[in-house]
mmCIF file with all atom_site columns, C-alpha atoms in Angstrom:
data_model
loop_
_atom_site.group_PDB
_atom_site.id
_atom_site.type_symbol
_atom_site.label_atom_id
_atom_site.label_alt_id
_atom_site.label_comp_id
_atom_site.label_asym_id
_atom_site.label_entity_id
_atom_site.label_seq_id
_atom_site.pdbx_PDB_ins_code
_atom_site.Cartn_x
_atom_site.Cartn_y
_atom_site.Cartn_z
_atom_site.occupancy
_atom_site.B_iso_or_equiv
_atom_site.pdbx_formal_charge
_atom_site.auth_seq_id
_atom_site.auth_comp_id
_atom_site.auth_asym_id
_atom_site.auth_atom_id
_atom_site.pdbx_PDB_model_num
ATOM 1   C CA . MET N 1 1   ? 101.371 109.142 38.908 1.00 70.00 ? 1   MET N CA 1
ATOM 2   C CA . SER N 1 2   ? 103.693 112.141 39.029 1.00 83.00 ? 2   SER N CA 1
ATOM 3   C CA . TRP N 1 3   ? 106.724 112.628 36.799 1.00 82.00 ? 3   TRP N CA 1
ATOM 4   C CA . LYS N 1 4   ? 109.021 112.191 39.759 1.00 83.00 ? 4   LYS N CA 1
ATOM 5   C CA . ASN N 1 5   ? 107.615 108.748 40.606 1.00 84.00 ? 5   ASN N CA 1
ATOM 6   C CA . LEU N 1 6   ? 107.583 107.784 36.947 1.00 86.00 ? 6   LEU N CA 1
ATOM 7   C CA . LEU N 1 7   ? 111.234 108.772 36.641 1.00 86.00 ? 7   LEU N CA 1
ATOM 8   C CA . LYS N 1 8   ? 112.163 106.763 39.756 1.00 86.00 ? 8   LYS N CA 1
ATOM 9   C CA . TRP N 1 9   ? 110.419 103.628 38.501 1.00 90.00 ? 9   TRP N CA 1
ATOM 10  C CA . GLY N 1 10  ? 111.858 104.097 35.026 1.00 89.00 ? 10  GLY N CA 1
ATOM 11  C CA . PHE N 1 11  ? 115.366 104.346 36.443 1.00 87.00 ? 11  PHE N CA 1
ATOM 12  C CA . PHE N 1 12  ? 114.748 101.261 38.584 1.00 88.00 ? 12  PHE N CA 1
ATOM 13  C CA . ALA N 1 13  ? 113.431 99.309  35.575 1.00 92.00 ? 13  ALA N CA 1
ATOM 14  C CA . ALA N 1 14  ? 116.449 100.382 33.500 1.00 90.00 ? 14  ALA N CA 1
ATOM 15  C CA . LEU N 1 15  ? 118.796 99.152  36.238 1.00 87.00 ? 15  LEU N CA 1
ATOM 16  C CA . LEU N 1 16  ? 116.960 95.829  36.387 1.00 91.00 ? 16  LEU N CA 1
ATOM 17  C CA . LEU N 1 17  ? 117.188 95.446  32.604 1.00 93.00 ? 17  LEU N CA 1
ATOM 18  C CA . LEU N 1 18  ? 120.896 96.284  32.620 1.00 89.00 ? 18  LEU N CA 1
ATOM 19  C CA . GLY N 1 19  ? 121.463 93.762  35.414 1.00 87.00 ? 19  GLY N CA 1
ATOM 20  C CA . ALA N 1 20  ? 119.556 91.064  33.524 1.00 90.00 ? 20  ALA N CA 1
ATOM 21  C CA . ARG N 1 21  ? 121.551 91.819  30.363 1.00 91.00 ? 21  ARG N CA 1
ATOM 22  C CA . TYR N 1 22  ? 124.802 91.549  32.319 1.00 87.00 ? 22  TYR N CA 1
ATOM 23  C CA . LEU N 1 23  ? 123.755 88.175  33.729 1.00 86.00 ? 23  LEU N CA 1
ATOM 24  C CA . TRP N 1 24  ? 122.821 86.964  30.228 1.00 89.00 ? 24  TRP N CA 1
ATOM 25  C CA . VAL N 1 25  ? 126.045 88.126  28.556 1.00 89.00 ? 25  VAL N CA 1
ATOM 26  C CA . HIS N 1 26  ? 128.309 86.814  31.327 1.00 86.00 ? 26  HIS N CA 1
ATOM 27  C CA . SER N 1 27  ? 126.451 83.595  32.129 1.00 84.00 ? 27  SER N CA 1
ATOM 28  C CA . GLU N 1 28  ? 129.573 81.493  31.488 1.00 85.00 ? 28  GLU N CA 1
ATOM 29  C CA . ASP N 1 29  ? 131.379 83.410  34.240 1.00 83.00 ? 29  ASP N CA 1
ATOM 30  C CA . PHE N 1 30  ? 128.630 82.589  36.707 1.00 79.00 ? 30  PHE N CA 1
ATOM 31  C CA . SER N 1 31  ? 128.846 78.888  35.859 1.00 80.00 ? 31  SER N CA 1
ATOM 32  C CA . LYS N 1 32  ? 132.409 78.970  37.230 1.00 80.00 ? 32  LYS N CA 1
ATOM 33  C CA . MET N 1 33  ? 131.113 80.121  40.610 1.00 79.00 ? 33  MET N CA 1
ATOM 34  C CA . VAL N 1 34  ? 130.026 76.555  41.374 1.00 79.00 ? 34  VAL N CA 1
ATOM 35  C CA . GLU N 1 35  ? 133.716 75.620  41.531 1.00 83.00 ? 35  GLU N CA 1
ATOM 36  C CA . ILE N 1 36  ? 134.302 77.884  44.554 1.00 82.00 ? 36  ILE N CA 1
ATOM 37  C CA . ARG N 1 37  ? 134.560 75.956  47.800 1.00 85.00 ? 37  ARG N CA 1
ATOM 38  C CA . PRO N 1 38  ? 131.795 76.980  50.247 1.00 85.00 ? 38  PRO N CA 1
ATOM 39  C CA . VAL N 1 39  ? 134.368 77.644  52.976 1.00 88.00 ? 39  VAL N CA 1
ATOM 40  C CA . PHE N 1 40  ? 135.539 80.737  51.085 1.00 85.00 ? 40  PHE N CA 1
ATOM 41  C CA . LEU N 1 41  ? 132.065 82.204  50.450 1.00 85.00 ? 41  LEU N CA 1
ATOM 42  C CA . PRO N 1 42  ? 131.727 84.127  53.744 1.00 88.00 ? 42  PRO N CA 1
ATOM 43  C CA . PHE N 1 43  ? 135.167 85.647  53.210 1.00 88.00 ? 43  PHE N CA 1
ATOM 44  C CA . LEU N 1 44  ? 134.326 86.595  49.607 1.00 86.00 ? 44  LEU N CA 1
ATOM 45  C CA . LEU N 1 45  ? 131.002 88.126  50.619 1.00 88.00 ? 45  LEU N CA 1
ATOM 46  C CA . LEU N 1 46  ? 132.168 89.979  53.735 1.00 91.00 ? 46  LEU N CA 1
ATOM 47  C CA . THR N 1 47  ? 135.402 91.445  52.340 1.00 90.00 ? 47  THR N CA 1
ATOM 48  C CA . PRO N 1 48  ? 133.668 94.081  50.150 1.00 89.00 ? 48  PRO N CA 1
ATOM 49  C CA . VAL N 1 49  ? 131.335 94.995  53.021 1.00 92.00 ? 49  VAL N CA 1
ATOM 50  C CA . PHE N 1 50  ? 134.365 95.413  55.298 1.00 91.00 ? 50  PHE N CA 1
ATOM 51  C CA . PHE N 1 51  ? 136.128 97.713  52.821 1.00 88.00 ? 51  PHE N CA 1
ATOM 52  C CA . ILE N 1 52  ? 132.955 99.720  52.196 1.00 90.00 ? 52  ILE N CA 1
ATOM 53  C CA . GLY N 1 53  ? 132.686 100.165 55.963 1.00 91.00 ? 53  GLY N CA 1
ATOM 54  C CA . LEU N 1 54  ? 136.316 101.281 56.247 1.00 88.00 ? 54  LEU N CA 1
ATOM 55  C CA . LEU N 1 55  ? 135.938 103.808 53.429 1.00 87.00 ? 55  LEU N CA 1
ATOM 56  C CA . GLY N 1 56  ? 132.679 105.016 54.970 1.00 90.00 ? 56  GLY N CA 1
ATOM 57  C CA . ILE N 1 57  ? 134.383 105.580 58.331 1.00 90.00 ? 57  ILE N CA 1
ATOM 58  C CA . LEU N 1 58  ? 137.233 107.394 56.575 1.00 86.00 ? 58  LEU N CA 1
ATOM 59  C CA . ASN N 1 59  ? 134.811 109.692 54.737 1.00 88.00 ? 59  ASN N CA 1
ATOM 60  C CA . LYS N 1 60  ? 132.801 110.232 57.929 1.00 91.00 ? 60  LYS N CA 1
ATOM 61  C CA . SER N 1 61  ? 135.966 111.255 59.784 1.00 88.00 ? 61  SER N CA 1
ATOM 62  C CA . LEU N 1 62  ? 137.066 113.619 57.020 1.00 87.00 ? 62  LEU N CA 1
ATOM 63  C CA . VAL N 1 63  ? 133.652 115.291 56.845 1.00 90.00 ? 63  VAL N CA 1
ATOM 64  C CA . GLU N 1 64  ? 133.501 115.610 60.647 1.00 90.00 ? 64  GLU N CA 1
ATOM 65  C CA . ALA N 1 65  ? 136.614 117.786 60.435 1.00 88.00 ? 65  ALA N CA 1
ATOM 66  C CA . PHE N 1 66  ? 134.344 120.309 58.682 1.00 90.00 ? 66  PHE N CA 1
ATOM 67  C CA . GLY N 1 67  ? 131.685 120.131 61.404 1.00 91.00 ? 67  GLY N CA 1
ATOM 68  C CA . ILE N 1 68  ? 129.250 117.752 59.672 1.00 92.00 ? 68  ILE N CA 1
ATOM 69  C CA . ARG N 1 69  ? 128.140 114.723 61.674 1.00 93.00 ? 69  ARG N CA 1
ATOM 70  C CA . LEU N 1 70  ? 126.808 111.815 59.623 1.00 92.00 ? 70  LEU N CA 1
ATOM 71  C CA . THR N 1 71  ? 124.635 109.049 61.046 1.00 93.00 ? 71  THR N CA 1
ATOM 72  C CA . PHE N 1 72  ? 125.449 105.379 60.415 1.00 93.00 ? 72  PHE N CA 1
ATOM 73  C CA . LEU N 1 73  ? 122.864 105.139 57.650 1.00 92.00 ? 73  LEU N CA 1
ATOM 74  C CA . GLU N 1 74  ? 124.300 108.242 56.002 1.00 92.00 ? 74  GLU N CA 1
ATOM 75  C CA . TRP N 1 75  ? 128.003 107.356 55.994 1.00 93.00 ? 75  TRP N CA 1
ATOM 76  C CA . PHE N 1 76  ? 127.557 103.650 55.235 1.00 94.00 ? 76  PHE N CA 1
ATOM 77  C CA . GLY N 1 77  ? 124.756 104.174 52.718 1.00 92.00 ? 77  GLY N CA 1
ATOM 78  C CA . LEU N 1 78  ? 126.613 107.037 51.068 1.00 93.00 ? 78  LEU N CA 1
ATOM 79  C CA . GLN N 1 79  ? 129.683 104.843 50.618 1.00 92.00 ? 79  GLN N CA 1
ATOM 80  C CA . CYS N 1 80  ? 127.545 102.025 49.165 1.00 92.00 ? 80  CYS N CA 1
ATOM 81  C CA . ILE N 1 81  ? 125.982 104.440 46.676 1.00 91.00 ? 81  ILE N CA 1
ATOM 82  C CA . THR N 1 82  ? 129.411 105.879 45.862 1.00 91.00 ? 82  THR N CA 1
ATOM 83  C CA . ASN N 1 83  ? 130.831 102.424 45.109 1.00 90.00 ? 83  ASN N CA 1
ATOM 84  C CA . PHE N 1 84  ? 127.772 101.503 43.056 1.00 87.00 ? 84  PHE N CA 1
ATOM 85  C CA . GLY N 1 85  ? 128.016 104.773 41.123 1.00 87.00 ? 85  GLY N CA 1
ATOM 86  C CA . ASN N 1 86  ? 131.706 104.192 40.446 1.00 86.00 ? 86  ASN N CA 1
ATOM 87  C CA . TYR N 1 87  ? 130.829 100.884 38.796 1.00 84.00 ? 87  TYR N CA 1
ATOM 88  C CA . LEU N 1 88  ? 127.977 102.293 36.719 1.00 81.00 ? 88  LEU N CA 1
ATOM 89  C CA . LEU N 1 89  ? 129.042 105.815 35.821 1.00 80.00 ? 89  LEU N CA 1
ATOM 90  C CA . PRO N 1 90  ? 132.185 106.932 34.004 1.00 79.00 ? 90  PRO N CA 1
ATOM 91  C CA . LEU N 1 91  ? 134.949 109.018 35.604 1.00 77.00 ? 91  LEU N CA 1
ATOM 92  C CA . ARG N 1 92  ? 134.261 108.062 39.233 1.00 76.00 ? 92  ARG N CA 1
ATOM 93  C CA . GLY N 1 93  ? 130.648 109.201 39.041 1.00 82.00 ? 93  GLY N CA 1
ATOM 94  C CA . GLY N 1 94  ? 129.913 107.869 42.508 1.00 86.00 ? 94  GLY N CA 1
ATOM 95  C CA . ALA N 1 95  ? 131.981 110.675 43.987 1.00 88.00 ? 95  ALA N CA 1
ATOM 96  C CA . GLY N 1 96  ? 129.689 113.123 42.204 1.00 88.00 ? 96  GLY N CA 1
ATOM 97  C CA . THR N 1 97  ? 126.643 111.585 43.856 1.00 89.00 ? 97  THR N CA 1
ATOM 98  C CA . ARG N 1 98  ? 128.365 111.853 47.248 1.00 91.00 ? 98  ARG N CA 1
ATOM 99  C CA . ALA N 1 99  ? 129.204 115.511 46.561 1.00 91.00 ? 99  ALA N CA 1
ATOM 100 C CA . ALA N 1 100 ? 125.634 116.258 45.497 1.00 92.00 ? 100 ALA N CA 1
ATOM 101 C CA . TYR N 1 101 ? 124.196 114.593 48.598 1.00 92.00 ? 101 TYR N CA 1
ATOM 102 C CA . LEU N 1 102 ? 126.516 116.440 50.964 1.00 93.00 ? 102 LEU N CA 1
ATOM 103 C CA . LYS N 1 103 ? 125.842 119.742 49.181 1.00 93.00 ? 103 LYS N CA 1
ATOM 104 C CA . VAL N 1 104 ? 122.050 119.397 49.240 1.00 93.00 ? 104 VAL N CA 1
ATOM 105 C CA . LYS N 1 105 ? 121.605 117.771 52.648 1.00 93.00 ? 105 LYS N CA 1
ATOM 106 C CA . HIS N 1 106 ? 124.397 119.441 54.666 1.00 93.00 ? 106 HIS N CA 1
ATOM 107 C CA . ASN N 1 107 ? 125.313 122.511 52.558 1.00 93.00 ? 107 ASN N CA 1
ATOM 108 C CA . PHE N 1 108 ? 128.877 121.184 52.229 1.00 92.00 ? 108 PHE N CA 1
ATOM 109 C CA . PRO N 1 109 ? 130.953 123.318 49.809 1.00 92.00 ? 109 PRO N CA 1
ATOM 110 C CA . ILE N 1 110 ? 132.287 121.580 46.704 1.00 91.00 ? 110 ILE N CA 1
ATOM 111 C CA . SER N 1 111 ? 135.793 122.960 47.356 1.00 89.00 ? 111 SER N CA 1
ATOM 112 C CA . SER N 1 112 ? 135.821 121.302 50.784 1.00 89.00 ? 112 SER N CA 1
ATOM 113 C CA . PHE N 1 113 ? 134.485 118.102 49.231 1.00 90.00 ? 113 PHE N CA 1
ATOM 114 C CA . LEU N 1 114 ? 137.333 118.116 46.715 1.00 90.00 ? 114 LEU N CA 1
ATOM 115 C CA . SER N 1 115 ? 139.846 118.450 49.542 1.00 87.00 ? 115 SER N CA 1
ATOM 116 C CA . THR N 1 116 ? 138.314 115.462 51.364 1.00 86.00 ? 116 THR N CA 1
ATOM 117 C CA . MET N 1 117 ? 138.315 113.505 48.120 1.00 86.00 ? 117 MET N CA 1
ATOM 118 C CA . GLY N 1 118 ? 141.991 114.309 47.574 1.00 85.00 ? 118 GLY N CA 1
ATOM 119 C CA . ALA N 1 119 ? 142.805 113.240 51.127 1.00 82.00 ? 119 ALA N CA 1
ATOM 120 C CA . THR N 1 120 ? 140.890 109.996 50.599 1.00 82.00 ? 120 THR N CA 1
ATOM 121 C CA . TYR N 1 121 ? 142.797 109.200 47.411 1.00 82.00 ? 121 TYR N CA 1
ATOM 122 C CA . LEU N 1 122 ? 146.099 110.052 49.080 1.00 80.00 ? 122 LEU N CA 1
ATOM 123 C CA . ILE N 1 123 ? 145.402 107.816 52.069 1.00 79.00 ? 123 ILE N CA 1
ATOM 124 C CA . ASN N 1 124 ? 144.156 104.975 49.846 1.00 79.00 ? 124 ASN N CA 1
ATOM 125 C CA . THR N 1 125 ? 147.241 105.222 47.634 1.00 79.00 ? 125 THR N CA 1
ATOM 126 C CA . PHE N 1 126 ? 149.646 105.093 50.554 1.00 77.00 ? 126 PHE N CA 1
ATOM 127 C CA . LEU N 1 127 ? 147.747 102.251 52.221 1.00 78.00 ? 127 LEU N CA 1
ATOM 128 C CA . ALA N 1 128 ? 147.759 100.251 48.994 1.00 79.00 ? 128 ALA N CA 1
ATOM 129 C CA . GLY N 1 129 ? 151.478 100.981 48.671 1.00 76.00 ? 129 GLY N CA 1
ATOM 130 C CA . ALA N 1 130 ? 152.132 99.818  52.224 1.00 75.00 ? 130 ALA N CA 1
ATOM 131 C CA . ILE N 1 131 ? 150.182 96.606  51.692 1.00 77.00 ? 131 ILE N CA 1
ATOM 132 C CA . ALA N 1 132 ? 151.963 96.037  48.373 1.00 76.00 ? 132 ALA N CA 1
ATOM 133 C CA . SER N 1 133 ? 155.305 96.684  50.086 1.00 72.00 ? 133 SER N CA 1
ATOM 134 C CA . VAL N 1 134 ? 154.610 94.041  52.686 1.00 74.00 ? 134 VAL N CA 1
ATOM 135 C CA . CYS N 1 135 ? 153.550 91.583  49.979 1.00 75.00 ? 135 CYS N CA 1
ATOM 136 C CA . ILE N 1 136 ? 156.614 92.313  47.857 1.00 72.00 ? 136 ILE N CA 1
ATOM 137 C CA . VAL N 1 137 ? 158.945 91.904  50.826 1.00 72.00 ? 137 VAL N CA 1
ATOM 138 C CA . TRP N 1 138 ? 157.206 88.647  51.689 1.00 72.00 ? 138 TRP N CA 1
ATOM 139 C CA . ILE N 1 139 ? 157.526 87.412  48.098 1.00 71.00 ? 139 ILE N CA 1
ATOM 140 C CA . GLY N 1 140 ? 161.012 88.934  47.842 1.00 65.00 ? 140 GLY N CA 1
ATOM 141 C CA . ASP N 1 141 ? 162.326 86.431  50.361 1.00 61.00 ? 141 ASP N CA 1
ATOM 142 C CA . ARG N 1 142 ? 161.668 83.785  47.746 1.00 60.00 ? 142 ARG N CA 1
ATOM 143 C CA . VAL N 1 143 ? 163.099 85.746  44.821 1.00 57.00 ? 143 VAL N CA 1
ATOM 144 C CA . GLU N 1 144 ? 166.851 85.819  44.220 1.00 56.00 ? 144 GLU N CA 1
ATOM 145 C CA . HIS N 1 145 ? 167.041 89.277  42.607 1.00 60.00 ? 145 HIS N CA 1
ATOM 146 C CA . TRP N 1 146 ? 165.909 92.103  44.868 1.00 59.00 ? 146 TRP N CA 1
ATOM 147 C CA . GLY N 1 147 ? 166.674 95.662  43.799 1.00 65.00 ? 147 GLY N CA 1
ATOM 148 C CA . MET N 1 148 ? 167.995 98.270  46.206 1.00 67.00 ? 148 MET N CA 1
ATOM 149 C CA . THR N 1 149 ? 166.059 100.993 44.359 1.00 69.00 ? 149 THR N CA 1
ATOM 150 C CA . LEU N 1 150 ? 162.779 99.185  44.943 1.00 71.00 ? 150 LEU N CA 1
ATOM 151 C CA . THR N 1 151 ? 163.631 98.673  48.593 1.00 71.00 ? 151 THR N CA 1
ATOM 152 C CA . LEU N 1 152 ? 164.381 102.384 49.104 1.00 76.00 ? 152 LEU N CA 1
ATOM 153 C CA . LEU N 1 153 ? 161.249 103.428 47.208 1.00 75.00 ? 153 LEU N CA 1
ATOM 154 C CA . LEU N 1 154 ? 159.030 101.159 49.270 1.00 73.00 ? 154 LEU N CA 1
ATOM 155 C CA . GLY N 1 155 ? 160.728 102.266 52.483 1.00 76.00 ? 155 GLY N CA 1
ATOM 156 C CA . ALA N 1 156 ? 160.167 105.932 51.620 1.00 80.00 ? 156 ALA N CA 1
ATOM 157 C CA . SER N 1 157 ? 156.504 105.245 50.788 1.00 75.00 ? 157 SER N CA 1
ATOM 158 C CA . PHE N 1 158 ? 156.035 103.427 54.070 1.00 75.00 ? 158 PHE N CA 1
ATOM 159 C CA . GLY N 1 159 ? 157.723 106.295 55.933 1.00 78.00 ? 159 GLY N CA 1
ATOM 160 C CA . LEU N 1 160 ? 155.356 108.808 54.328 1.00 75.00 ? 160 LEU N CA 1
ATOM 161 C CA . LEU N 1 161 ? 152.416 106.620 55.291 1.00 71.00 ? 161 LEU N CA 1
ATOM 162 C CA . LEU N 1 162 ? 153.579 106.615 58.903 1.00 75.00 ? 162 LEU N CA 1
ATOM 163 C CA . LEU N 1 163 ? 153.922 110.417 58.811 1.00 74.00 ? 163 LEU N CA 1
ATOM 164 C CA . MET N 1 164 ? 150.351 110.673 57.538 1.00 70.00 ? 164 MET N CA 1
ATOM 165 C CA . ILE N 1 165 ? 149.022 108.368 60.242 1.00 70.00 ? 165 ILE N CA 1
ATOM 166 C CA . PHE N 1 166 ? 151.130 109.782 63.089 1.00 73.00 ? 166 PHE N CA 1
ATOM 167 C CA . PRO N 1 167 ? 151.860 113.409 62.143 1.00 69.00 ? 167 PRO N CA 1
ATOM 168 C CA . PHE N 1 168 ? 154.354 115.301 64.216 1.00 67.00 ? 168 PHE N CA 1
ATOM 169 C CA . PRO N 1 169 ? 153.817 118.977 65.066 1.00 69.00 ? 169 PRO N CA 1
ATOM 170 C CA . PHE N 1 170 ? 155.932 121.161 62.829 1.00 63.00 ? 170 PHE N CA 1
ATOM 171 C CA . ARG N 1 171 ? 156.410 124.877 63.288 1.00 63.00 ? 171 ARG N CA 1
ATOM 172 C CA . PHE N 1 172 ? 158.228 127.139 60.885 1.00 57.00 ? 172 PHE N CA 1
ATOM 173 C CA . PRO N 1 173 ? 160.916 129.343 62.451 1.00 59.00 ? 173 PRO N CA 1
ATOM 174 C CA . ASP N 1 174 ? 159.894 132.890 63.312 1.00 62.00 ? 174 ASP N CA 1
ATOM 175 C CA . ARG N 1 175 ? 162.555 134.447 61.135 1.00 61.00 ? 175 ARG N CA 1
ATOM 176 C CA . GLY N 1 176 ? 164.383 133.506 58.026 1.00 56.00 ? 176 GLY N CA 1
ATOM 177 C CA . PHE N 1 177 ? 163.104 132.242 54.699 1.00 57.00 ? 177 PHE N CA 1
ATOM 178 C CA . PHE N 1 178 ? 159.583 131.301 55.892 1.00 50.00 ? 178 PHE N CA 1
ATOM 179 C CA . GLN N 1 179 ? 158.835 134.622 57.578 1.00 50.00 ? 179 GLN N CA 1
#
């Protein structure tokens, strides 16, 4: 058996042992899972898959802007590995595995990867803000005190999100300060 195969199986065994340890330490949490009504199980199981798919499509679209076309197995599998790495490794280590894969397989520069990663975080932040804004407005109808500052802040965030989704062409003037 070669060192490479031995290393693969050793890593797999270590992951299995860590998973078993997690199940043992948190067994009381898993006993609470019996209390979940079966009607909600498909929703609970399919929601993470849906979000992994959305993030995979987002990353696929961003990488296509640089001329790299990913197959379904690549963009979906890469997002699954990225999410898994983010849970296991510190400091968003899953992004590092995605960068390494794109660098080795498609010769994608790290600087371009960092720009796609920044765009992903920006889009995710604004989408989370928009969803939170809708939830706060929905809850705000039931709350007596509603601040004008919060309303303006959420409105500005939502406006920026719309500008990101539907950008308008902007051209600097030919003369003046921007020349």
